[in-house]
PDB file of C-alpha atoms in Angstrom:
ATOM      1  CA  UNK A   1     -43.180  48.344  17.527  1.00 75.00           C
ATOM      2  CA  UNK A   2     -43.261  50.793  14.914  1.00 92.00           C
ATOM      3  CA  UNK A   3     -45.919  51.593  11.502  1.00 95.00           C
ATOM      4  CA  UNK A   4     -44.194  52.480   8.468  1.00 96.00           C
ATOM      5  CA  UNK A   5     -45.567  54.101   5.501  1.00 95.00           C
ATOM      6  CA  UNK A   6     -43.565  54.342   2.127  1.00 94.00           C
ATOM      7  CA  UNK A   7     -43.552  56.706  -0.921  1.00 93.00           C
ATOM      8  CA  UNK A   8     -46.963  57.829  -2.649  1.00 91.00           C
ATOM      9  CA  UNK A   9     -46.426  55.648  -5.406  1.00 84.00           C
ATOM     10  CA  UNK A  10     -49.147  53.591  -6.906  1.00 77.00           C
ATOM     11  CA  UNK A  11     -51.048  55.303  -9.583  1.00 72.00           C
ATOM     12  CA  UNK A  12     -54.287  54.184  -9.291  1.00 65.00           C
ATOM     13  CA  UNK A  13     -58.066  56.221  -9.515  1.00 60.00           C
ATOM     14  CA  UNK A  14     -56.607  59.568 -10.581  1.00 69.00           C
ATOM     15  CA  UNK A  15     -54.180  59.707  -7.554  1.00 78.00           C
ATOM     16  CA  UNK A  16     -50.664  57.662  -5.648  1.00 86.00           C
ATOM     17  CA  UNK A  17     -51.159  55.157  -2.978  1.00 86.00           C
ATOM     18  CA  UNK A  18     -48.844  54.648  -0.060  1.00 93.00           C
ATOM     19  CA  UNK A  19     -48.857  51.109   1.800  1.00 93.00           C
ATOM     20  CA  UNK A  20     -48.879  51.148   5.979  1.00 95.00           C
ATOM     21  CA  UNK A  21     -47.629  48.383   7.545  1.00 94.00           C
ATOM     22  CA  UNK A  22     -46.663  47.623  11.138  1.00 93.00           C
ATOM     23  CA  UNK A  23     -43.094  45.436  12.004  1.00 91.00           C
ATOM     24  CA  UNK A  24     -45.061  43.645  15.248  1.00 88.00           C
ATOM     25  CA  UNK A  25     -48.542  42.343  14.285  1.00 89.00           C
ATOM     26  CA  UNK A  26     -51.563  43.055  12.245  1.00 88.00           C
ATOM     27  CA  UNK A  27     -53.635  44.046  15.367  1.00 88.00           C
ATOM     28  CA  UNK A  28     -51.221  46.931  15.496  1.00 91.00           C
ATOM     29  CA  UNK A  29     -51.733  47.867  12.373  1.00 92.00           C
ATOM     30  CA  UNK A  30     -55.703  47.869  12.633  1.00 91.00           C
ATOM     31  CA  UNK A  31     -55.691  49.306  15.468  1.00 93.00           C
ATOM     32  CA  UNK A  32     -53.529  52.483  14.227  1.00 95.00           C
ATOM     33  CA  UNK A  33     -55.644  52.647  10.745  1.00 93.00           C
ATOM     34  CA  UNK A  34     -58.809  52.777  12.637  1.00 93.00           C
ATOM     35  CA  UNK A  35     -57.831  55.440  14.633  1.00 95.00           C
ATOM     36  CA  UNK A  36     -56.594  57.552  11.728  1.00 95.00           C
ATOM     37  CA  UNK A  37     -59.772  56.986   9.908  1.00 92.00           C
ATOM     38  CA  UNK A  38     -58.938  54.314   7.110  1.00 90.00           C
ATOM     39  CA  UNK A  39     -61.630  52.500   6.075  1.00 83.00           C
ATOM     40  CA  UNK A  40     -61.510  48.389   6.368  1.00 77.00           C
ATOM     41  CA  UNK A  41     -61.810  48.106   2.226  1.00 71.00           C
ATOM     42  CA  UNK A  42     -58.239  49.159   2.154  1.00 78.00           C
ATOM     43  CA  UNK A  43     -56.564  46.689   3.717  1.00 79.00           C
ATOM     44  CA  UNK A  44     -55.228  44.140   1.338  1.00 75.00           C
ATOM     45  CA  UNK A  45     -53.697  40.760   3.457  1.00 73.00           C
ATOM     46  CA  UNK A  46     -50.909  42.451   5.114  1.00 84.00           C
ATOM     47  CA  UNK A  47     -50.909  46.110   4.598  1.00 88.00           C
ATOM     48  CA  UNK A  48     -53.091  49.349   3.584  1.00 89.00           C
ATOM     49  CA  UNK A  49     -53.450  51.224   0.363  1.00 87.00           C
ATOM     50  CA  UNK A  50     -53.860  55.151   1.968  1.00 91.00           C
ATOM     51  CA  UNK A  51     -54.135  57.638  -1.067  1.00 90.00           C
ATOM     52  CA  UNK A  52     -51.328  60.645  -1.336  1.00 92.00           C
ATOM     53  CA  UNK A  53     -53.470  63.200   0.243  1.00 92.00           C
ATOM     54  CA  UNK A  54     -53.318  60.976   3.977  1.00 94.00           C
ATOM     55  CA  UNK A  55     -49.520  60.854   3.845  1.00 96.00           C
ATOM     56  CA  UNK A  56     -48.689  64.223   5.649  1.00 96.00           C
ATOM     57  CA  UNK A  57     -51.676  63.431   8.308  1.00 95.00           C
ATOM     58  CA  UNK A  58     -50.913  59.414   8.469  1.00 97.00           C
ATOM     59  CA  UNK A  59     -46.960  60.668   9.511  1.00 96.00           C
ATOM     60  CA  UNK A  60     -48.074  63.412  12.229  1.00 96.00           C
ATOM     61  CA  UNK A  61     -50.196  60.470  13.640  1.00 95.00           C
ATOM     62  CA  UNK A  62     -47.073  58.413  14.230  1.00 95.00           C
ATOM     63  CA  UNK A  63     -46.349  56.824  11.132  1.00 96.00           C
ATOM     64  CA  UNK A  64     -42.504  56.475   9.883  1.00 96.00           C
ATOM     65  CA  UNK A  65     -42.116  57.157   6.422  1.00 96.00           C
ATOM     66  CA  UNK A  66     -39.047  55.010   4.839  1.00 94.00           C
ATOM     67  CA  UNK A  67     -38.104  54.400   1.086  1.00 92.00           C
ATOM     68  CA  UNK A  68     -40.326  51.358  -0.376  1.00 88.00           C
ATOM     69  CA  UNK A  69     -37.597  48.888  -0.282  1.00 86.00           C
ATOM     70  CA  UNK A  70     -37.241  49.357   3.138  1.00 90.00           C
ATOM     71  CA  UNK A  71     -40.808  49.031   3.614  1.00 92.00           C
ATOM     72  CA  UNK A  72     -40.465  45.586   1.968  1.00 87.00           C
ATOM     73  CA  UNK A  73     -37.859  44.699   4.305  1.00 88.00           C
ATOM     74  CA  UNK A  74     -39.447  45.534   7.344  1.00 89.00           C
ATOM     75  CA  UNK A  75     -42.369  43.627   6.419  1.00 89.00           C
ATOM     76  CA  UNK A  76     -40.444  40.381   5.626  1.00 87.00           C
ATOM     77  CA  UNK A  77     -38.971  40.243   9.086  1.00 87.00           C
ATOM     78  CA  UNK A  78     -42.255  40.890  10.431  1.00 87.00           C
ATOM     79  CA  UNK A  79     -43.039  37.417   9.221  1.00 86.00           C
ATOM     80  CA  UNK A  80     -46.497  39.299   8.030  1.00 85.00           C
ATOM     81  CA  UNK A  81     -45.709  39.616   4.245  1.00 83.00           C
ATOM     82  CA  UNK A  82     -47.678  37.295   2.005  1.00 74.00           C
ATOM     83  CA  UNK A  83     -45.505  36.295  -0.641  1.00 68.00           C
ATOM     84  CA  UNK A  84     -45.805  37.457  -4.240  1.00 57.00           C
ATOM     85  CA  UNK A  85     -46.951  34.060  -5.351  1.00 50.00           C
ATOM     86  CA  UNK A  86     -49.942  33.804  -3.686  1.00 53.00           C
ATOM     87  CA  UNK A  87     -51.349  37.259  -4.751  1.00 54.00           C
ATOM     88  CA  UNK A  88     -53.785  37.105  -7.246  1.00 40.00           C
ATOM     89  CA  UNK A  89     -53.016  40.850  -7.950  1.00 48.00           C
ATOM     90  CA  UNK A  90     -50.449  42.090 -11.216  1.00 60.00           C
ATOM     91  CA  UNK A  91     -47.216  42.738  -9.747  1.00 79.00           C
ATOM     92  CA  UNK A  92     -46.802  45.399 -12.228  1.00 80.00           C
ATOM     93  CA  UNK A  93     -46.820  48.312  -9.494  1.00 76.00           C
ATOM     94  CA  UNK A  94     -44.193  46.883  -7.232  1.00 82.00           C
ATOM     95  CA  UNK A  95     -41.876  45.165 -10.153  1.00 87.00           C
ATOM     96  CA  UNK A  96     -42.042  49.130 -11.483  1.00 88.00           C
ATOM     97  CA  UNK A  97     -41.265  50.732  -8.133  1.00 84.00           C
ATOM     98  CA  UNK A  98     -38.065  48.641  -8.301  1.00 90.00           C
ATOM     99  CA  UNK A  99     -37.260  49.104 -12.154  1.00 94.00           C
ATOM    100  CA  UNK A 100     -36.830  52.749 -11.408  1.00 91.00           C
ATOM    101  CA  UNK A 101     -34.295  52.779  -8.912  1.00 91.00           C
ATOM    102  CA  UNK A 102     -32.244  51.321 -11.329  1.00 95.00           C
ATOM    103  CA  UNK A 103     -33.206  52.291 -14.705  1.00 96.00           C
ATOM    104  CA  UNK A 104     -35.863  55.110 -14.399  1.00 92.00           C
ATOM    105  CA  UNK A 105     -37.023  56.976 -17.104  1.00 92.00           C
ATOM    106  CA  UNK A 106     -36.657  53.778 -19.118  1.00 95.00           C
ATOM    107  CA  UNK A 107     -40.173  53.013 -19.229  1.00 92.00           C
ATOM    108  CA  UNK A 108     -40.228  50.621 -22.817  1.00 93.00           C
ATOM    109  CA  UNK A 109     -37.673  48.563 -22.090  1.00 95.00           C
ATOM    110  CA  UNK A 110     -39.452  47.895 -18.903  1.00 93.00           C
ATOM    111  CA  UNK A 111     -42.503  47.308 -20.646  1.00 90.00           C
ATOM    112  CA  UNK A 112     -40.804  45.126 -22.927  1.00 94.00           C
ATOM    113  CA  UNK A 113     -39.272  42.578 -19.791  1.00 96.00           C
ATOM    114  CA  UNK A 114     -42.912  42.844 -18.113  1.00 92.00           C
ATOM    115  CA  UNK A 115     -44.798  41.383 -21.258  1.00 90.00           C
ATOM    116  CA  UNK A 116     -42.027  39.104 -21.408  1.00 93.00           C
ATOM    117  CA  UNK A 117     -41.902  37.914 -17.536  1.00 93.00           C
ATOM    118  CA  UNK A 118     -45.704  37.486 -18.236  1.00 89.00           C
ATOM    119  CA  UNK A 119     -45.798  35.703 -21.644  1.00 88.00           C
ATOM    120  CA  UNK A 120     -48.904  32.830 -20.739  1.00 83.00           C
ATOM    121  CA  UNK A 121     -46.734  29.754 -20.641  1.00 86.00           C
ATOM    122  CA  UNK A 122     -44.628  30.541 -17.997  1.00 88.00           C
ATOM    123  CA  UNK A 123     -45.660  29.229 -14.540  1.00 85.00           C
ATOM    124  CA  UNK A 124     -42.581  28.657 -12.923  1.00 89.00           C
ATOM    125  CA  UNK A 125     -40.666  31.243 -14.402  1.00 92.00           C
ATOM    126  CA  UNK A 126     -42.972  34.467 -14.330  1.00 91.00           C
ATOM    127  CA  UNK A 127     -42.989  37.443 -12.798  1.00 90.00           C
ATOM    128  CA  UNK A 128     -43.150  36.147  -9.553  1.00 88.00           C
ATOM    129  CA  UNK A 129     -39.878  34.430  -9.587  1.00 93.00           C
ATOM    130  CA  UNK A 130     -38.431  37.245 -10.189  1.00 95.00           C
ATOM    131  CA  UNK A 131     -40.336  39.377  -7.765  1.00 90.00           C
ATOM    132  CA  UNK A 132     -38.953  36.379  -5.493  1.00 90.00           C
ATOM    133  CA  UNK A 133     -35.530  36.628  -6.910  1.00 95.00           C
ATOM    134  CA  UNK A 134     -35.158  40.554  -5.863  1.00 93.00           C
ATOM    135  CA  UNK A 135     -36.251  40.270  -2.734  1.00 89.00           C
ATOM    136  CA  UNK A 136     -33.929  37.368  -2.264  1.00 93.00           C
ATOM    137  CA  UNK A 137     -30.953  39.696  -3.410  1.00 94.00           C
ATOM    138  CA  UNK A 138     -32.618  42.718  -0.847  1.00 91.00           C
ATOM    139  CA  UNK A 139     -31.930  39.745   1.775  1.00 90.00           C
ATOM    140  CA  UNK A 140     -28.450  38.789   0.794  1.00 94.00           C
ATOM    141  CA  UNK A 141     -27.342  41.929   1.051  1.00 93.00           C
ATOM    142  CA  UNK A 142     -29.126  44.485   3.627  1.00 88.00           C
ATOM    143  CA  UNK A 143     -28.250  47.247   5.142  1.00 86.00           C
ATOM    144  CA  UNK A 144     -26.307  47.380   1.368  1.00 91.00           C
ATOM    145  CA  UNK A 145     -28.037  47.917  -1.997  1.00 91.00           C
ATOM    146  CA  UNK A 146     -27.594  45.390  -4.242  1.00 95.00           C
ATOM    147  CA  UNK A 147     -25.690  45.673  -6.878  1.00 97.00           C
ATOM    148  CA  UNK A 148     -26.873  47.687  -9.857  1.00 98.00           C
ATOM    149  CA  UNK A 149     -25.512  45.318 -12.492  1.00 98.00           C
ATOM    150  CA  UNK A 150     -26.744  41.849 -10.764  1.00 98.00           C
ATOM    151  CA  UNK A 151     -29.994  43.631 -10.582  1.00 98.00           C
ATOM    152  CA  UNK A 152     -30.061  44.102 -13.907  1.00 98.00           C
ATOM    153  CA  UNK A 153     -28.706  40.293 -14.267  1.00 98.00           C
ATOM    154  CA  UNK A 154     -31.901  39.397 -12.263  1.00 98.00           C
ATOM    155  CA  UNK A 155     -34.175  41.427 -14.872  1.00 98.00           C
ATOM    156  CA  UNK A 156     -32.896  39.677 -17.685  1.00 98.00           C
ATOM    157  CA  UNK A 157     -31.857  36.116 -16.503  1.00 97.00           C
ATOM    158  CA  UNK A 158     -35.210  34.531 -17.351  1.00 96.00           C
ATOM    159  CA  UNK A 159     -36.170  37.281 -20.058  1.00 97.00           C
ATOM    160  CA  UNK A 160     -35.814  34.636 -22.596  1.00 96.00           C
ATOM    161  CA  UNK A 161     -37.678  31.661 -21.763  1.00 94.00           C
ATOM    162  CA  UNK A 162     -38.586  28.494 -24.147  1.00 89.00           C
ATOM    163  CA  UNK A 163     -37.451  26.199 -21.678  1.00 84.00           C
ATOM    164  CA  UNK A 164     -34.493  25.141 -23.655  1.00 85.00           C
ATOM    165  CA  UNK A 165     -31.831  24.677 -21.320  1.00 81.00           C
ATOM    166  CA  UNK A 166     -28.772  26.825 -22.444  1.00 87.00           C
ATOM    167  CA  UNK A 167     -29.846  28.142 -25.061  1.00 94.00           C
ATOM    168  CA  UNK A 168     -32.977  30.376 -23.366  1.00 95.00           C
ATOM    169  CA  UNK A 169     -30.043  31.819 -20.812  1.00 96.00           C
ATOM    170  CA  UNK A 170     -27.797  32.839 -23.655  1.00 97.00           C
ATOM    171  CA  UNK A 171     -30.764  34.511 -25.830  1.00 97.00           C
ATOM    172  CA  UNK A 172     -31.556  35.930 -22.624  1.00 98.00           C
ATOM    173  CA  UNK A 173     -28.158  37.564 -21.909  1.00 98.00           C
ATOM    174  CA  UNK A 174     -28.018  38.778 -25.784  1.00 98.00           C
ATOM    175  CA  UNK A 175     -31.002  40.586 -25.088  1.00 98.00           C
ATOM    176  CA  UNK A 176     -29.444  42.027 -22.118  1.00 98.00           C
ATOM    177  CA  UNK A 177     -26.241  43.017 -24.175  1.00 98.00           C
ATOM    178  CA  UNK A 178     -28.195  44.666 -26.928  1.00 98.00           C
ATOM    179  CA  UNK A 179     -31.382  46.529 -24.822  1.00 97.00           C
ATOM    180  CA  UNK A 180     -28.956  48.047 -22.488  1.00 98.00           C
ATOM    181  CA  UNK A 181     -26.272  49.138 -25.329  1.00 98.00           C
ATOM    182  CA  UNK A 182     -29.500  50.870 -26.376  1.00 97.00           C
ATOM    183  CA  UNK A 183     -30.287  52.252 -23.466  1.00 97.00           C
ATOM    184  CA  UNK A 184     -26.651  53.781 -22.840  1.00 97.00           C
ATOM    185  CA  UNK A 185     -25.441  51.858 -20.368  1.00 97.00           C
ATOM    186  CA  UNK A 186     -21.319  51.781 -19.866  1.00 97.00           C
ATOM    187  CA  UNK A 187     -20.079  48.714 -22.228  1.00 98.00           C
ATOM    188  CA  UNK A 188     -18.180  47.364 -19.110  1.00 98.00           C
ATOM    189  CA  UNK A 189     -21.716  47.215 -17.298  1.00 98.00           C
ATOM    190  CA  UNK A 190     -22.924  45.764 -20.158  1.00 98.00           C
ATOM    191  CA  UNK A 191     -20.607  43.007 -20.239  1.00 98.00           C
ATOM    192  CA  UNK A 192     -20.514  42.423 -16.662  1.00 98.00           C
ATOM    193  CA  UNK A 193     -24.553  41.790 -16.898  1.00 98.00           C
ATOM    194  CA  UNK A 194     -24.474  39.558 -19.429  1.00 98.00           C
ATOM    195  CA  UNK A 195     -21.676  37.486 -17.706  1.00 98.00           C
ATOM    196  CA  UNK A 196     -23.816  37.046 -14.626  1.00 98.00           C
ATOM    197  CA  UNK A 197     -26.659  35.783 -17.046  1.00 98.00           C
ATOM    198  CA  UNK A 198     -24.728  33.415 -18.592  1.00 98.00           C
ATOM    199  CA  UNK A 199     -23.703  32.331 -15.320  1.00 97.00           C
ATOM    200  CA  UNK A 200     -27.388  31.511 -14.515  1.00 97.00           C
ATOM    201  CA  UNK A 201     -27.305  28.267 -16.830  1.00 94.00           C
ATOM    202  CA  UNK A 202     -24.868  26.330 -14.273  1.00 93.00           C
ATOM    203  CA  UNK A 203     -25.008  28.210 -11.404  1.00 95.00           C
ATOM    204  CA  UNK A 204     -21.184  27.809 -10.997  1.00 94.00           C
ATOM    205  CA  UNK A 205     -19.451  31.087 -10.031  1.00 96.00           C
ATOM    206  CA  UNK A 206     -15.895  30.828 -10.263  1.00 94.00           C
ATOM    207  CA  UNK A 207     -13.819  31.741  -6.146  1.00 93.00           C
ATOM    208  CA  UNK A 208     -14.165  35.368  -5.568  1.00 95.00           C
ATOM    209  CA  UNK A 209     -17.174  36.081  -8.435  1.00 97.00           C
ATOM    210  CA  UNK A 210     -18.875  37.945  -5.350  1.00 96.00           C
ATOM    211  CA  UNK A 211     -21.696  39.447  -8.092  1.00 97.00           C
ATOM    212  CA  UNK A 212     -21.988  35.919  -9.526  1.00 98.00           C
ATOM    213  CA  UNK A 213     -22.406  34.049  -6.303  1.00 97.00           C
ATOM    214  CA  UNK A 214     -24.977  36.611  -5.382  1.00 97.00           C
ATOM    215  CA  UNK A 215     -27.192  36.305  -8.209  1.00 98.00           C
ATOM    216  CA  UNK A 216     -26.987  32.605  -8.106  1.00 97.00           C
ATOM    217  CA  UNK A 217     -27.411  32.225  -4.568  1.00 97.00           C
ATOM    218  CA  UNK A 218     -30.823  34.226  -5.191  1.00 97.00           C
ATOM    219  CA  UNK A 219     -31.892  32.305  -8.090  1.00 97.00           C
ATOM    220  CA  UNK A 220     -31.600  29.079  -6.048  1.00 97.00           C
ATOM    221  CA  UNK A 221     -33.388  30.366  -2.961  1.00 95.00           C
ATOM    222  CA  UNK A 222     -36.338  28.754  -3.805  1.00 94.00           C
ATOM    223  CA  UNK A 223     -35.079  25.257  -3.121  1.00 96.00           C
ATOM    224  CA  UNK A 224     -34.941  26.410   0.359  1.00 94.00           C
ATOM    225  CA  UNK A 225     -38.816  26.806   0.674  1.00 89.00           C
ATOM    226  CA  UNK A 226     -41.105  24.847   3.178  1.00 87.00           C
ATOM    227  CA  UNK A 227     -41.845  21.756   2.035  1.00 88.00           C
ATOM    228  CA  UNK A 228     -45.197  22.534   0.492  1.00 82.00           C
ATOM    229  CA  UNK A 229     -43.875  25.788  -1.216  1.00 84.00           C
ATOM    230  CA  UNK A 230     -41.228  23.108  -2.819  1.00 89.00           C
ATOM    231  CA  UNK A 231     -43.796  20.710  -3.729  1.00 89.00           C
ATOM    232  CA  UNK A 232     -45.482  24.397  -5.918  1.00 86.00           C
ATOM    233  CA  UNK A 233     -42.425  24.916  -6.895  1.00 88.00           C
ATOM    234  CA  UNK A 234     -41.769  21.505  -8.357  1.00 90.00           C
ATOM    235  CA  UNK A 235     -45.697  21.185  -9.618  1.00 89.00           C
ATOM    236  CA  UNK A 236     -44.780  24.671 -11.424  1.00 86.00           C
ATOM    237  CA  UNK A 237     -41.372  24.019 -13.326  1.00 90.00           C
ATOM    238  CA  UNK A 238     -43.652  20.635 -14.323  1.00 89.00           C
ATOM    239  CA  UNK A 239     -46.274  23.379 -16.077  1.00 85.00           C
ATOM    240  CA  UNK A 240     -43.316  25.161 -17.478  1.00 86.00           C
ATOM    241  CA  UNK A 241     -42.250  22.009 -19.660  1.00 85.00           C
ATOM    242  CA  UNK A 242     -45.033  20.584 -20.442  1.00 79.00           C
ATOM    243  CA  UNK A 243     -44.265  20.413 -23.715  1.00 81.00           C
ATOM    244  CA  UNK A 244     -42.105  17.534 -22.676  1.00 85.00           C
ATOM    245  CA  UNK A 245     -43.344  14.185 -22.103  1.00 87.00           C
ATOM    246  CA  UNK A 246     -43.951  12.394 -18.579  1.00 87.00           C
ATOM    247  CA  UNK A 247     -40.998   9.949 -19.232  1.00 91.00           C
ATOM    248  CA  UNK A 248     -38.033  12.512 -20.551  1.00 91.00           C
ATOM    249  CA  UNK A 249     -39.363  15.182 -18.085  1.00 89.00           C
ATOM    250  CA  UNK A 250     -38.769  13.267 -15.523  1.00 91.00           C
ATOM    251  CA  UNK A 251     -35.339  11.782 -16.465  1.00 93.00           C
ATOM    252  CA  UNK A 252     -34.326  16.039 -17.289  1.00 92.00           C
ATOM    253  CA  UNK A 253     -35.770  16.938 -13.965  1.00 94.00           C
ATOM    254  CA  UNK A 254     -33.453  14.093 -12.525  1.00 95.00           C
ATOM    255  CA  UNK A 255     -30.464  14.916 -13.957  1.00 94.00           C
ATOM    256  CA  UNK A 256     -31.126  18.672 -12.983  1.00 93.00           C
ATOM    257  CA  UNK A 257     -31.869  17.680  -9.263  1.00 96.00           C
ATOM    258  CA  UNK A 258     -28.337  15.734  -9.014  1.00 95.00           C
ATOM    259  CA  UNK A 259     -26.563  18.458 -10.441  1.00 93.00           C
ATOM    260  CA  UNK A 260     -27.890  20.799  -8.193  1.00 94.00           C
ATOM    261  CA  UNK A 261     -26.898  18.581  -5.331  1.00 94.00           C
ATOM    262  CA  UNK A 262     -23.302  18.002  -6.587  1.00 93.00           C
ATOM    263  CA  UNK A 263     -23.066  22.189  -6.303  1.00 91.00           C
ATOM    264  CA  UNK A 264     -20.143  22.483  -3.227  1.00 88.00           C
ATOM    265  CA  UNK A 265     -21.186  24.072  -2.135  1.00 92.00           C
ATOM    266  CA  UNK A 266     -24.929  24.801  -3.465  1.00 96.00           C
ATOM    267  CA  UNK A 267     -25.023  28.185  -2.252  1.00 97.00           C
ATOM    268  CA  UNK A 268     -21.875  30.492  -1.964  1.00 95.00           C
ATOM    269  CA  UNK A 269     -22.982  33.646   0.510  1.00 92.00           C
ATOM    270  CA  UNK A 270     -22.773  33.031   4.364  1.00 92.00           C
ATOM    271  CA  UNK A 271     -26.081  34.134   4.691  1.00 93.00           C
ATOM    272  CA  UNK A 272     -27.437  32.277   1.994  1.00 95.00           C
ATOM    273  CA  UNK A 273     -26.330  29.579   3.641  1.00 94.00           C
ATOM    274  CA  UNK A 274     -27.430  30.042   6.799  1.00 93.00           C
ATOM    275  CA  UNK A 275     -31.306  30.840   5.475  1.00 92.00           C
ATOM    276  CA  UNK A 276     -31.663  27.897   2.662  1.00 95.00           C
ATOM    277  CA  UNK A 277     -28.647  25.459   2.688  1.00 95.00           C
ATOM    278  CA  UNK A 278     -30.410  22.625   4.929  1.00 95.00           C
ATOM    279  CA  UNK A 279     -33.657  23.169   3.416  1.00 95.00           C
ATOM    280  CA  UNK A 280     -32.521  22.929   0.161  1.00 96.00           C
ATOM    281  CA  UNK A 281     -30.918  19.784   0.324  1.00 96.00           C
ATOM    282  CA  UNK A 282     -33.335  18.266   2.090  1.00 96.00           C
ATOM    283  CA  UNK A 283     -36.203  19.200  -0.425  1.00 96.00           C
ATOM    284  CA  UNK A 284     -33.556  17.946  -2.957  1.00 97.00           C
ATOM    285  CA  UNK A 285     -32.439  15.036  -1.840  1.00 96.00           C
ATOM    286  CA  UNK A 286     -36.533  14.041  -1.197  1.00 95.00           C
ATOM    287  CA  UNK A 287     -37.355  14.886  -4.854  1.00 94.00           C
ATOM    288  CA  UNK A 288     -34.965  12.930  -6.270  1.00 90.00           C
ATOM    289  CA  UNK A 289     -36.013   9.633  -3.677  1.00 87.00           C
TER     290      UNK A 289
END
């Protein structure tokens, strides 16, 4: 049983905000912010907002300080983290927090994916997803870091989105080619990004693409949901195309489904595996009855 308290940094009201969490239970957690004097209006579903100025008192009290990610982390396997989806809050804070351990001090070209990742007609594929598809790749690959390149292949993956199939996932990885050029990243990097992009249109690494299986395996980890996350998941992609009508939606959404389930296998990593595989096909095999 521990409480854990990240980095001061939230800007919000003229100040930085650290969250405090607890790995054990929320009673823990209330119980420890009480005592240190946190009022109940900062508690937000399954943490606290403490400004800067508590963090040096809030860690003599107890409280662990780790690096946000690992904050994240420990809160997922607490089984107390309410997923990004069902936060009515901008993600803005936390997709930024992770931008900059990549690419920091590259603030427009994060602004630029952001107002992209939010553009109104994406439902499905909005800045949840990929809030969703980082965390997935934290998962995959903890104690580790991720890789800084399939990172950046999650960023851009979706950056393009029209819901033309194809075509949005090669826009997307042009984008990728020519805002990172820009921003000075090694060619080879570069490349190797937009590879893992392109990659996203099939989801069909080649043996031994460990970066490719990884970002596909992440991508996909949605089909592994509880049923009724599925069934949002499903109701979501339907918002997405909704330029489409009923009739060829359906037969597109078909076709997508059995390809998905011809995949052998569907998802590449061990662990992947072992957290989605049966799910997935399950949900799969039920959509398409």
């Amino acid at each position: 049983m521990a409480i854990y308290l990240d980095p001061p940094l939230w800007p919000a009201h003229g100040t930085h905000f650290s969250h405090l969490v607890s790995d054990t239970s929320l009673d823990e957690l209330h119980a420890f912010a009480g005592a240190a004097g946190i009022p109940e209006r900062a508690f937000d579903g399954d943490h606290y907002d403490v400004p800067e100025r508590r963090f040096d008192d809030l860690v003599a009290a107890g409280a662990v300080p780790v690096e946000a990610r690992v904050l994240v982390r420990k809160l997922i396997a607490s089984g107390l983290r309410i997923p990004a989806r069902q936060r009515n809050k901008s993600l803005k804070v936390p997709l930024l927090n992770r931008w900059n351990t990549i690419m920091d001090g590259h603030d427009a070209l994060f602004l630029d994916l952001l107002d992209r990742w939010s553009e109104p007609h994406r439902h499905y594929h909005g800045c949840t997803h990929l809030l969703s598809v980082l965390e997935s790749l934290d998962l995959l690959t903890e104690p580790a870091e991720p890789p800084r390149t399939v990172l950046l292949a999650a960023w851009f993956h979706d950056a393009v989105y029209r819901g033309i199939a194809e075509q949005d996932e090669e826009e997307s990885a042009r984008l990728a080619e020519d805002r990172l050029a820009e921003a000075g990243l090694p060619e080879a990097d570069v490349d190797e990004v937009a590879r893992l992009v392109r990659l996203t249109s099939d989801h069909r690494p080649e043996p031994g693409d460990d970066g490719g299986a990884l970002l596909c395996d992440a991508d996909l980890s949605v089909l592994g949901g509880e049923p009724d996350q599925y069934a949002r998941y499903v109701a979501a992609v339907r918002q997405d195309y909704a330029h489409i009508g009923d009739a060829d939606f359906a037969a597109g959404r078909a076709a997508v489904v059995r390809h998905l389930l011809e995949l052998d296998p569907l998802f590449r990593s061990p662990r992947a595996k072992a957290l989605w595989e049966d799910s997935a096909h399950r949900n799969l095999k039920g959509e398409l009855a």
